[in-house]
């Protein structure tokens, strides 16, 4: 056994755990995407779309919101009457004075908006959808409904990674202790047989572990300084690269509006408030008149009580625009169009905005850097199926056979797609 | 051994002659080329010390770090109550009507978030047919001009609060009811409803008379038609039906009456293709080289005094009864007469003269040729000029004799734009009540007691009837920017009718115009065409025109034989030529000066002279040489008792012995901005009772001053290079590819086509779209509408006169104007002619040259030379054939501009936005109001980056997205570049060449495949913009 071997053994014992600890800390975990489940029957699916687009502002299936809970509607009212009511509520309430609806009116003090644009089949689909929704599970489990599974599933994953970290540290400490024990035992054993050892080995065995010597050793100093400068450089680099990046920016808003409540619990479709998101460049922050569609009736919220809504109504009545704080700030030199991504690309809002339906306060989910855009354009397959615009491109792409047609394959990385 | 070398080399002639300036600088190794310091005044001090540098560096670093620490909080303020039709980020279009005096154009106004940002033509209008002019395009910037009056004024200096408006009205009503002689002075009023409003006003104030005049008058034609046909109207001209077009000084493509309409008609006779092998022949007799003259096949330079005689000679050759005059001996005139006689009913003769006698002869010529009913239609008259010069003269006399108590100026500025303006200004002092509706504190308004500024046309309701049976509507596209009020509403209020103008207008339309047709549809289309006009028109506008015999149902060609030809004969003999004669003319951009405060128009290069920011005295080259005058020498020009002091511009095509000066300059806007040029209206002749822009007895004196003219093009000929490829119509008929230059490259393997000698091994695929453009040089009239349209669409800055002088104008599209040179014709062989070596001679344009216009913008080369030299790949090529420019990547080496063979790249030498000190002219980027006109989809470029035509990539992307959303391929014609959509003649065709059905494919590969050429084809840069050869019918 040579001196060098034993020596390097010591160094390893100290540095290996340090390295592992460091690298584990630096590594960051990434969230997973989960796919939303959807119904299989065509009618129910269409009903769901219509329900979310038209009804969720005031109705939920199993809860009273602005209007009554709709579950079991067919048992209470015949289909023909439902259709008639949806087309023209005023007729049944004010003219025909139908008892059921008059009672409802007296209870909720608001007449339902008429939907003359919905066909009989549309309304039947909506009813079919309502009937297909199972009653919510008992309170013991997560109470936010179907989507909560997604949220729940990501949480243990996070715990797991922490657990690995703790376990690794514990294991490494155990290994270090075991090794120390080994060394002590071996040394003792060798000391007992000191006579048989060579002179040099004797010296080594008798040598006391001198921490100062180790610290002053060249190897140690070089290694530490290299590590230190690497960490410093990396920190600088990360710092510099994050200038202007406002990821996780979650400013306080003048009115504490909760997306968790509106988009998550009440399941109001994003397009109901963000009117431009399927139409054009901007998603649009809704005008107060859109808020007032519901809040002329709903005056108290479950989280912030009456004050927040009172402030909203105050703005409306005093003709005072609300100065929201912009969360997502794309630089002026970049052109981004929502419709291109939501309608044409079929990208879900969550992909870029994160779990907006669980955010009490909206937070910038993605870092919105050019690298982030480009990366997605490199990975995303073009939603070309059934869109005649892409026919020529698909044909061309298939003739070249390179697998799926990604956005980058059709010029998605070219400057003038976003900069002009 | 060797002889001592005694040769002396000089660096230049200055060293040889011992020029003191040269000697002074001879020892300086580095001359200060960049005159930055002079320009910027004091704020870069002489020499920066090391310490200052370090200080600045330290501060800069600190500032950047601090700024980077925390991003500024940005607010987002949504609508409180979002209007249903406005979706932020999506443009809305509203049909409206551009009206400026008698100028008319039906338009679509593009608004974003409630702000008008761009004007497009309205293709539903049977008159303008989707075409526009530079002035129409620029009018959107005038809306945001902060020099417009922002409130009512009492007197020149007392602005009123809106709360004081009621008292203001009461005061005026009191004053008016005391007045016994009220006059309303206006330019042509196209609006039937406004005429009805004036009628209501007259009913209340019975002493009111309405005086109509035009700054750019067509009184001669109106009066001639009244004398001959009993109708005080301008007929409808249809150039599209004419095979022979003869114009005496009428600039019908540029400024005469209804240029957008005529240009479209005219060009339809000039287009060629597989399916059309006919072409009109156009003769132009004129003094100054006008836009129309430069498009003519044969142009004859004449003196203003000769015009009447030329017309008379033609009259004698065509009309039945001859005049006893001394006929002009002119071969061209003889040929014209023969040609006209051979094309009876398929010809048109027009004249820009305001002399009724000349116009009578023109009428008789057209009648003898049988043109009434074919190319000229009196049954559908045009109302685009109604001004009565004699009435206006009488009005000025009335004011002078103190016979007027009150005067209301409505859209009229006679103190500036009437030759007797100075007289009027003096006489107005005696008028008790002077009211103005003008938008600015202009020359006339500043003399008024009460100023109630009218809305801009983009803010107001209104209508127009440019022709009989064609009605258009004007609707507000923005809330009034300032505290103005529509003039009609003011008049109604003073007449005691308290209704808003919108209700009055819609009621009037429903009761008198629509005949049960839909108001909503008319408003949506912007145009309402009445197919059957009732025979007995009793509209208010007809009632109003006193001494007018309106009997439209009668046969138009029936003459009231009251024309006294002997009087005409006498009148012609009055014209005497003098040493110097003067022609006053309108510029395409500035017109009669109503939009003189618009910097886009001031910086629009004049189509002919390419001069910006000035008017000038245009003289013939030979005249200048004979007298030793140089361009820029400032001369004092005196005529009709008034004089102007202006620099000289040497203008090929200007008749010898004549000069011309543009009207519309010399505006005193509000004292804040410099006056540009000099007012030439005062030089006009009013001796005959009408305003004549043909002036004789002109004196020109030296002043010894010099003023350099800011021209954007100073090299005037193409030096025989095949940039312009042209042929005669005769040659074209024999061989459609006549005039084409087919370059061959000499290689070790023999001569090859440029395309076969390439630097690149493989072409990049353009699998979906390949955007291309085709520009028909036969259809381009050079009007410049595209230049302004591009400027508005792409946020192109205005740089000002000084920067234009340094060749730093920023226009993305320019119209190159090339004169022919007499030296060109030395070699007749089309191939050899391009290797003519007679360069010095060729550089000099001919005295009376042929002119060709060529719109030039980024050619989007598929083998672009600019792309390969960019060190940071800021300019790259797209898979759709576009040459892309990423501004934020560019760091300003300007290698690309140096390597561009077309010189279309523009460099931002300065920060043109938020820099009012340095660029006050650039109001679109330097004032809070002006910024509203910027297109939010296009980046405003900063200092130090290169920019150029993007082929309106924002429009391409928008069009593609629309198609994608509707799950269909892009339709041809749904994406239009700004230049294409503005063009009155549709000479620019843009589209996807991969689509075989597209118009651009049809034009370039089917209809005119033989005429297509790429500029500088020999370089094999493979541009996506290609041109069709120019064909002249000589």
PDB file of N, CA and C in Angstrom, chain A residues 243 246 275-276 279 281-282 284-289 319-326 329 333 335 337 340 344 386-390 392-393 396 400 414-417 420, chain B residues 68 71 73-82 87-90 112 765 767-769 876 878-879 884 888 936-937 939 953-954 957 960-961 964-965 967-968 970 992 994:
ATOM      1  N   UNK A 243     -31.334  39.377 -16.459  1.00  0.00           N
ATOM      2  CA  UNK A 243     -31.718  40.787 -16.509  1.00  0.00           C
ATOM      3  C   UNK A 243     -32.889  40.931 -17.469  1.00  0.00           C
ATOM      4  N   UNK A 246     -38.531  38.402 -16.068  1.00  0.00           N
ATOM      5  CA  UNK A 246     -39.372  38.626 -14.898  1.00  0.00           C
ATOM      6  C   UNK A 246     -40.143  37.365 -14.554  1.00  0.00           C
ATOM      7  N   UNK A 275     -61.195  38.809 -24.405  1.00  0.00           N
ATOM      8  CA  UNK A 275     -61.986  38.706 -25.622  1.00  0.00           C
ATOM      9  C   UNK A 275     -61.156  38.552 -26.890  1.00  0.00           C
ATOM     10  N   UNK A 276     -59.897  38.958 -26.834  1.00  0.00           N
ATOM     11  CA  UNK A 276     -59.122  38.919 -28.073  1.00  0.00           C
ATOM     12  C   UNK A 276     -58.300  37.662 -28.243  1.00  0.00           C
ATOM     13  N   UNK A 279     -58.967  35.867 -31.224  1.00  0.00           N
ATOM     14  CA  UNK A 279     -59.223  36.697 -32.406  1.00  0.00           C
ATOM     15  C   UNK A 279     -57.974  37.351 -32.961  1.00  0.00           C
ATOM     16  N   UNK A 281     -54.043  39.669 -31.968  1.00  0.00           N
ATOM     17  CA  UNK A 281     -52.744  39.809 -31.352  1.00  0.00           C
ATOM     18  C   UNK A 281     -52.833  39.814 -29.830  1.00  0.00           C
ATOM     19  N   UNK A 282     -53.682  40.677 -29.296  1.00  0.00           N
ATOM     20  CA  UNK A 282     -53.740  40.836 -27.856  1.00  0.00           C
ATOM     21  C   UNK A 282     -54.843  39.963 -27.249  1.00  0.00           C
ATOM     22  N   UNK A 284     -56.157  40.819 -24.410  1.00  0.00           N
ATOM     23  CA  UNK A 284     -56.957  41.885 -23.831  1.00  0.00           C
ATOM     24  C   UNK A 284     -57.293  41.650 -22.363  1.00  0.00           C
ATOM     25  N   UNK A 285     -57.049  42.647 -21.572  1.00  0.00           N
ATOM     26  CA  UNK A 285     -57.539  42.661 -20.207  1.00  0.00           C
ATOM     27  C   UNK A 285     -58.974  43.160 -20.309  1.00  0.00           C
ATOM     28  N   UNK A 286     -59.924  42.485 -19.700  1.00  0.00           N
ATOM     29  CA  UNK A 286     -61.319  42.850 -19.947  1.00  0.00           C
ATOM     30  C   UNK A 286     -61.659  44.243 -19.444  1.00  0.00           C
ATOM     31  N   UNK A 287     -62.560  44.880 -20.139  1.00  0.00           N
ATOM     32  CA  UNK A 287     -63.096  46.153 -19.687  1.00  0.00           C
ATOM     33  C   UNK A 287     -63.994  45.913 -18.489  1.00  0.00           C
ATOM     34  N   UNK A 288     -64.221  46.949 -17.706  1.00  0.00           N
ATOM     35  CA  UNK A 288     -64.998  46.763 -16.486  1.00  0.00           C
ATOM     36  C   UNK A 288     -66.426  46.325 -16.809  1.00  0.00           C
ATOM     37  N   UNK A 289     -66.895  46.694 -17.991  1.00  0.00           N
ATOM     38  CA  UNK A 289     -68.268  46.297 -18.326  1.00  0.00           C
ATOM     39  C   UNK A 289     -68.402  44.773 -18.360  1.00  0.00           C
ATOM     40  N   UNK A 319     -66.643  56.040 -13.436  1.00  0.00           N
ATOM     41  CA  UNK A 319     -65.969  56.171 -14.723  1.00  0.00           C
ATOM     42  C   UNK A 319     -64.453  56.294 -14.567  1.00  0.00           C
ATOM     43  N   UNK A 320     -63.923  55.466 -13.689  1.00  0.00           N
ATOM     44  CA  UNK A 320     -62.507  55.564 -13.367  1.00  0.00           C
ATOM     45  C   UNK A 320     -61.862  54.277 -13.867  1.00  0.00           C
ATOM     46  N   UNK A 321     -61.006  54.351 -14.871  1.00  0.00           N
ATOM     47  CA  UNK A 321     -60.432  53.094 -15.365  1.00  0.00           C
ATOM     48  C   UNK A 321     -59.538  52.430 -14.327  1.00  0.00           C
ATOM     49  N   UNK A 322     -59.478  51.117 -14.362  1.00  0.00           N
ATOM     50  CA  UNK A 322     -58.618  50.389 -13.430  1.00  0.00           C
ATOM     51  C   UNK A 322     -57.220  50.305 -14.021  1.00  0.00           C
ATOM     52  N   UNK A 323     -56.248  50.657 -13.180  1.00  0.00           N
ATOM     53  CA  UNK A 323     -54.868  50.587 -13.670  1.00  0.00           C
ATOM     54  C   UNK A 323     -54.243  49.282 -13.205  1.00  0.00           C
ATOM     55  N   UNK A 324     -54.452  48.243 -13.978  1.00  0.00           N
ATOM     56  CA  UNK A 324     -53.850  46.965 -13.644  1.00  0.00           C
ATOM     57  C   UNK A 324     -52.352  47.045 -13.850  1.00  0.00           C
ATOM     58  N   UNK A 325     -51.628  46.197 -13.160  1.00  0.00           N
ATOM     59  CA  UNK A 325     -50.184  46.124 -13.385  1.00  0.00           C
ATOM     60  C   UNK A 325     -49.937  45.012 -14.384  1.00  0.00           C
ATOM     61  N   UNK A 326     -49.234  45.359 -15.431  1.00  0.00           N
ATOM     62  CA  UNK A 326     -48.978  44.369 -16.476  1.00  0.00           C
ATOM     63  C   UNK A 326     -48.049  43.294 -15.947  1.00  0.00           C
ATOM     64  N   UNK A 329     -44.736  41.247 -19.933  1.00  0.00           N
ATOM     65  CA  UNK A 329     -44.254  42.360 -20.750  1.00  0.00           C
ATOM     66  C   UNK A 329     -43.315  41.844 -21.820  1.00  0.00           C
ATOM     67  N   UNK A 333     -40.145  45.079 -29.643  1.00  0.00           N
ATOM     68  CA  UNK A 333     -39.580  44.640 -30.911  1.00  0.00           C
ATOM     69  C   UNK A 333     -40.053  43.247 -31.301  1.00  0.00           C
ATOM     70  N   UNK A 335     -43.117  40.710 -32.066  1.00  0.00           N
ATOM     71  CA  UNK A 335     -44.536  40.655 -32.379  1.00  0.00           C
ATOM     72  C   UNK A 335     -45.044  39.286 -31.978  1.00  0.00           C
ATOM     73  N   UNK A 337     -48.679  37.045 -31.556  1.00  0.00           N
ATOM     74  CA  UNK A 337     -50.109  37.039 -31.829  1.00  0.00           C
ATOM     75  C   UNK A 337     -50.762  35.862 -31.122  1.00  0.00           C
ATOM     76  N   UNK A 340     -52.741  33.222 -33.427  1.00  0.00           N
ATOM     77  CA  UNK A 340     -51.894  32.280 -34.138  1.00  0.00           C
ATOM     78  C   UNK A 340     -51.624  31.048 -33.270  1.00  0.00           C
ATOM     79  N   UNK A 344     -54.866  28.720 -34.298  1.00  0.00           N
ATOM     80  CA  UNK A 344     -54.201  27.977 -35.366  1.00  0.00           C
ATOM     81  C   UNK A 344     -53.337  26.860 -34.778  1.00  0.00           C
ATOM     82  N   UNK A 386     -56.146  18.995 -41.035  1.00  0.00           N
ATOM     83  CA  UNK A 386     -57.454  19.605 -41.288  1.00  0.00           C
ATOM     84  C   UNK A 386     -57.378  21.081 -41.602  1.00  0.00           C
ATOM     85  N   UNK A 387     -56.187  21.623 -41.706  1.00  0.00           N
ATOM     86  CA  UNK A 387     -56.051  23.031 -42.058  1.00  0.00           C
ATOM     87  C   UNK A 387     -55.456  23.131 -43.457  1.00  0.00           C
ATOM     88  N   UNK A 388     -56.289  23.518 -44.404  1.00  0.00           N
ATOM     89  CA  UNK A 388     -55.866  23.510 -45.808  1.00  0.00           C
ATOM     90  C   UNK A 388     -54.712  24.460 -46.067  1.00  0.00           C
ATOM     91  N   UNK A 389     -54.530  25.432 -45.171  1.00  0.00           N
ATOM     92  CA  UNK A 389     -53.411  26.343 -45.380  1.00  0.00           C
ATOM     93  C   UNK A 389     -52.089  25.588 -45.444  1.00  0.00           C
ATOM     94  N   UNK A 390     -51.990  24.530 -44.632  1.00  0.00           N
ATOM     95  CA  UNK A 390     -50.698  23.833 -44.511  1.00  0.00           C
ATOM     96  C   UNK A 390     -50.509  22.721 -45.534  1.00  0.00           C
ATOM     97  N   UNK A 392     -49.837  22.490 -48.776  1.00  0.00           N
ATOM     98  CA  UNK A 392     -48.639  22.538 -49.610  1.00  0.00           C
ATOM     99  C   UNK A 392     -47.393  22.238 -48.791  1.00  0.00           C
ATOM    100  N   UNK A 393     -47.362  22.787 -47.567  1.00  0.00           N
ATOM    101  CA  UNK A 393     -46.199  22.609 -46.707  1.00  0.00           C
ATOM    102  C   UNK A 393     -46.064  21.152 -46.268  1.00  0.00           C
ATOM    103  N   UNK A 396     -44.852  19.014 -49.101  1.00  0.00           N
ATOM    104  CA  UNK A 396     -43.428  19.239 -49.304  1.00  0.00           C
ATOM    105  C   UNK A 396     -42.621  18.551 -48.212  1.00  0.00           C
ATOM    106  N   UNK A 400     -39.851  15.145 -48.229  1.00  0.00           N
ATOM    107  CA  UNK A 400     -38.468  15.153 -47.739  1.00  0.00           C
ATOM    108  C   UNK A 400     -38.268  14.173 -46.586  1.00  0.00           C
ATOM    109  N   UNK A 414     -37.528  32.014 -38.549  1.00  0.00           N
ATOM    110  CA  UNK A 414     -37.065  33.157 -39.342  1.00  0.00           C
ATOM    111  C   UNK A 414     -37.367  34.472 -38.635  1.00  0.00           C
ATOM    112  N   UNK A 415     -36.458  35.437 -38.817  1.00  0.00           N
ATOM    113  CA  UNK A 415     -36.543  36.700 -38.070  1.00  0.00           C
ATOM    114  C   UNK A 415     -37.900  37.386 -38.247  1.00  0.00           C
ATOM    115  N   UNK A 416     -38.316  37.468 -39.527  1.00  0.00           N
ATOM    116  CA  UNK A 416     -39.496  38.283 -39.809  1.00  0.00           C
ATOM    117  C   UNK A 416     -40.795  37.616 -39.408  1.00  0.00           C
ATOM    118  N   UNK A 417     -40.719  36.478 -38.746  1.00  0.00           N
ATOM    119  CA  UNK A 417     -41.954  35.912 -38.232  1.00  0.00           C
ATOM    120  C   UNK A 417     -42.380  36.670 -36.975  1.00  0.00           C
ATOM    121  N   UNK A 420     -40.703  42.807 -36.927  1.00  0.00           N
ATOM    122  CA  UNK A 420     -40.862  43.707 -38.063  1.00  0.00           C
ATOM    123  C   UNK A 420     -41.376  45.060 -37.616  1.00  0.00           C
TER     124      UNK A 420
ATOM    125  N   UNK B  68     -31.201  47.898 -14.665  1.00  0.00           N
ATOM    126  CA  UNK B  68     -31.428  46.477 -14.856  1.00  0.00           C
ATOM    127  C   UNK B  68     -31.934  45.806 -13.589  1.00  0.00           C
ATOM    128  N   UNK B  71     -37.196  46.032 -13.155  1.00  0.00           N
ATOM    129  CA  UNK B  71     -37.927  46.427 -14.346  1.00  0.00           C
ATOM    130  C   UNK B  71     -39.000  47.417 -13.939  1.00  0.00           C
ATOM    131  N   UNK B  73     -42.466  49.202 -13.504  1.00  0.00           N
ATOM    132  CA  UNK B  73     -43.823  48.656 -13.439  1.00  0.00           C
ATOM    133  C   UNK B  73     -44.631  49.264 -14.579  1.00  0.00           C
ATOM    134  N   UNK B  74     -45.171  48.405 -15.392  1.00  0.00           N
ATOM    135  CA  UNK B  74     -45.972  48.908 -16.512  1.00  0.00           C
ATOM    136  C   UNK B  74     -47.437  48.703 -16.193  1.00  0.00           C
ATOM    137  N   UNK B  75     -48.193  49.730 -16.525  1.00  0.00           N
ATOM    138  CA  UNK B  75     -49.627  49.637 -16.259  1.00  0.00           C
ATOM    139  C   UNK B  75     -50.361  49.192 -17.522  1.00  0.00           C
ATOM    140  N   UNK B  76     -51.440  48.502 -17.318  1.00  0.00           N
ATOM    141  CA  UNK B  76     -52.308  48.149 -18.431  1.00  0.00           C
ATOM    142  C   UNK B  76     -53.690  48.665 -18.078  1.00  0.00           C
ATOM    143  N   UNK B  77     -54.172  49.586 -18.877  1.00  0.00           N
ATOM    144  CA  UNK B  77     -55.456  50.200 -18.549  1.00  0.00           C
ATOM    145  C   UNK B  77     -56.474  49.806 -19.614  1.00  0.00           C
ATOM    146  N   UNK B  78     -57.335  48.890 -19.292  1.00  0.00           N
ATOM    147  CA  UNK B  78     -58.323  48.484 -20.292  1.00  0.00           C
ATOM    148  C   UNK B  78     -59.451  49.493 -20.383  1.00  0.00           C
ATOM    149  N   UNK B  79     -60.276  49.314 -21.395  1.00  0.00           N
ATOM    150  CA  UNK B  79     -61.468  50.155 -21.510  1.00  0.00           C
ATOM    151  C   UNK B  79     -62.306  50.013 -20.251  1.00  0.00           C
ATOM    152  N   UNK B  80     -62.968  51.080 -19.883  1.00  0.00           N
ATOM    153  CA  UNK B  80     -63.923  50.996 -18.791  1.00  0.00           C
ATOM    154  C   UNK B  80     -65.176  50.315 -19.319  1.00  0.00           C
ATOM    155  N   UNK B  81     -65.545  50.728 -20.510  1.00  0.00           N
ATOM    156  CA  UNK B  81     -66.729  50.180 -21.136  1.00  0.00           C
ATOM    157  C   UNK B  81     -66.358  49.928 -22.582  1.00  0.00           C
ATOM    158  N   UNK B  82     -65.896  48.749 -22.860  1.00  0.00           N
ATOM    159  CA  UNK B  82     -65.314  48.480 -24.195  1.00  0.00           C
ATOM    160  C   UNK B  82     -66.392  48.588 -25.269  1.00  0.00           C
ATOM    161  N   UNK B  87     -61.808  45.931 -30.973  1.00  0.00           N
ATOM    162  CA  UNK B  87     -61.079  44.845 -30.348  1.00  0.00           C
ATOM    163  C   UNK B  87     -59.608  45.255 -30.376  1.00  0.00           C
ATOM    164  N   UNK B  88     -59.028  45.558 -29.213  1.00  0.00           N
ATOM    165  CA  UNK B  88     -57.635  46.021 -29.253  1.00  0.00           C
ATOM    166  C   UNK B  88     -56.756  45.047 -30.038  1.00  0.00           C
ATOM    167  N   UNK B  89     -55.914  45.596 -30.877  1.00  0.00           N
ATOM    168  CA  UNK B  89     -55.031  44.752 -31.680  1.00  0.00           C
ATOM    169  C   UNK B  89     -55.593  44.403 -33.032  1.00  0.00           C
ATOM    170  N   UNK B  90     -56.882  44.671 -33.253  1.00  0.00           N
ATOM    171  CA  UNK B  90     -57.471  44.354 -34.550  1.00  0.00           C
ATOM    172  C   UNK B  90     -57.982  45.643 -35.180  1.00  0.00           C
ATOM    173  N   UNK B 112     -57.046  51.830 -35.452  1.00  0.00           N
ATOM    174  CA  UNK B 112     -56.617  50.877 -34.433  1.00  0.00           C
ATOM    175  C   UNK B 112     -56.932  51.487 -33.088  1.00  0.00           C
ATOM    176  N   UNK B 765     -35.348  26.112 -50.814  1.00  0.00           N
ATOM    177  CA  UNK B 765     -36.729  25.831 -51.184  1.00  0.00           C
ATOM    178  C   UNK B 765     -37.646  26.952 -50.725  1.00  0.00           C
ATOM    179  N   UNK B 767     -41.219  26.425 -50.308  1.00  0.00           N
ATOM    180  CA  UNK B 767     -42.278  25.435 -50.495  1.00  0.00           C
ATOM    181  C   UNK B 767     -43.685  26.004 -50.504  1.00  0.00           C
ATOM    182  N   UNK B 768     -43.932  27.041 -49.751  1.00  0.00           N
ATOM    183  CA  UNK B 768     -45.320  27.504 -49.660  1.00  0.00           C
ATOM    184  C   UNK B 768     -45.559  28.752 -50.488  1.00  0.00           C
ATOM    185  N   UNK B 769     -45.007  29.854 -50.029  1.00  0.00           N
ATOM    186  CA  UNK B 769     -45.199  31.096 -50.767  1.00  0.00           C
ATOM    187  C   UNK B 769     -43.871  31.558 -51.329  1.00  0.00           C
ATOM    188  N   UNK B 876     -31.414  38.502 -43.247  1.00  0.00           N
ATOM    189  CA  UNK B 876     -31.407  37.119 -43.701  1.00  0.00           C
ATOM    190  C   UNK B 876     -32.554  36.891 -44.671  1.00  0.00           C
ATOM    191  N   UNK B 878     -35.927  34.718 -45.974  1.00  0.00           N
ATOM    192  CA  UNK B 878     -36.945  33.827 -45.438  1.00  0.00           C
ATOM    193  C   UNK B 878     -37.310  32.766 -46.460  1.00  0.00           C
ATOM    194  N   UNK B 879     -37.997  31.746 -45.993  1.00  0.00           N
ATOM    195  CA  UNK B 879     -38.388  30.667 -46.893  1.00  0.00           C
ATOM    196  C   UNK B 879     -39.549  31.102 -47.779  1.00  0.00           C
ATOM    197  N   UNK B 884     -35.223  39.684 -44.946  1.00  0.00           N
ATOM    198  CA  UNK B 884     -35.678  40.143 -43.635  1.00  0.00           C
ATOM    199  C   UNK B 884     -34.651  41.023 -42.974  1.00  0.00           C
ATOM    200  N   UNK B 888     -33.035  44.739 -34.121  1.00  0.00           N
ATOM    201  CA  UNK B 888     -32.318  44.632 -32.867  1.00  0.00           C
ATOM    202  C   UNK B 888     -31.045  43.827 -32.970  1.00  0.00           C
ATOM    203  N   UNK B 936     -49.004  50.504 -34.950  1.00  0.00           N
ATOM    204  CA  UNK B 936     -48.516  49.754 -33.788  1.00  0.00           C
ATOM    205  C   UNK B 936     -47.913  48.397 -34.149  1.00  0.00           C
ATOM    206  N   UNK B 937     -48.118  47.941 -35.368  1.00  0.00           N
ATOM    207  CA  UNK B 937     -47.563  46.642 -35.739  1.00  0.00           C
ATOM    208  C   UNK B 937     -46.145  46.734 -36.299  1.00  0.00           C
ATOM    209  N   UNK B 939     -42.214  48.253 -35.787  1.00  0.00           N
ATOM    210  CA  UNK B 939     -41.273  48.839 -34.835  1.00  0.00           C
ATOM    211  C   UNK B 939     -40.829  50.229 -35.291  1.00  0.00           C
ATOM    212  N   UNK B 953     -44.244  43.116 -44.469  1.00  0.00           N
ATOM    213  CA  UNK B 953     -44.326  41.768 -43.896  1.00  0.00           C
ATOM    214  C   UNK B 953     -45.423  41.679 -42.842  1.00  0.00           C
ATOM    215  N   UNK B 954     -45.736  42.821 -42.185  1.00  0.00           N
ATOM    216  CA  UNK B 954     -46.818  42.775 -41.198  1.00  0.00           C
ATOM    217  C   UNK B 954     -48.150  42.479 -41.865  1.00  0.00           C
ATOM    218  N   UNK B 957     -48.093  38.703 -42.844  1.00  0.00           N
ATOM    219  CA  UNK B 957     -48.345  37.852 -41.682  1.00  0.00           C
ATOM    220  C   UNK B 957     -49.821  37.908 -41.279  1.00  0.00           C
ATOM    221  N   UNK B 960     -51.803  35.889 -43.818  1.00  0.00           N
ATOM    222  CA  UNK B 960     -51.586  34.448 -43.627  1.00  0.00           C
ATOM    223  C   UNK B 960     -52.362  33.947 -42.418  1.00  0.00           C
ATOM    224  N   UNK B 961     -52.317  34.740 -41.346  1.00  0.00           N
ATOM    225  CA  UNK B 961     -53.009  34.320 -40.125  1.00  0.00           C
ATOM    226  C   UNK B 961     -54.510  34.197 -40.367  1.00  0.00           C
ATOM    227  N   UNK B 964     -55.067  31.033 -42.156  1.00  0.00           N
ATOM    228  CA  UNK B 964     -54.872  29.884 -41.254  1.00  0.00           C
ATOM    229  C   UNK B 964     -56.057  29.726 -40.330  1.00  0.00           C
ATOM    230  N   UNK B 965     -56.558  30.849 -39.816  1.00  0.00           N
ATOM    231  CA  UNK B 965     -57.689  30.758 -38.897  1.00  0.00           C
ATOM    232  C   UNK B 965     -58.909  30.199 -39.609  1.00  0.00           C
ATOM    233  N   UNK B 967     -58.699  28.148 -42.026  1.00  0.00           N
ATOM    234  CA  UNK B 967     -58.269  26.842 -42.537  1.00  0.00           C
ATOM    235  C   UNK B 967     -58.348  26.762 -44.060  1.00  0.00           C
ATOM    236  N   UNK B 968     -57.745  27.695 -44.717  1.00  0.00           N
ATOM    237  CA  UNK B 968     -57.750  27.708 -46.177  1.00  0.00           C
ATOM    238  C   UNK B 968     -56.447  28.319 -46.666  1.00  0.00           C
ATOM    239  N   UNK B 970     -54.078  31.023 -48.714  1.00  0.00           N
ATOM    240  CA  UNK B 970     -54.203  32.466 -48.878  1.00  0.00           C
ATOM    241  C   UNK B 970     -54.818  32.756 -50.251  1.00  0.00           C
ATOM    242  N   UNK B 992     -48.279  35.836 -54.647  1.00  0.00           N
ATOM    243  CA  UNK B 992     -47.523  34.611 -54.457  1.00  0.00           C
ATOM    244  C   UNK B 992     -47.321  33.957 -55.815  1.00  0.00           C
ATOM    245  N   UNK B 994     -45.960  31.268 -56.498  1.00  0.00           N
ATOM    246  CA  UNK B 994     -46.198  29.817 -56.471  1.00  0.00           C
ATOM    247  C   UNK B 994     -47.650  29.475 -56.784  1.00  0.00           C
TER     248      UNK B 994
END
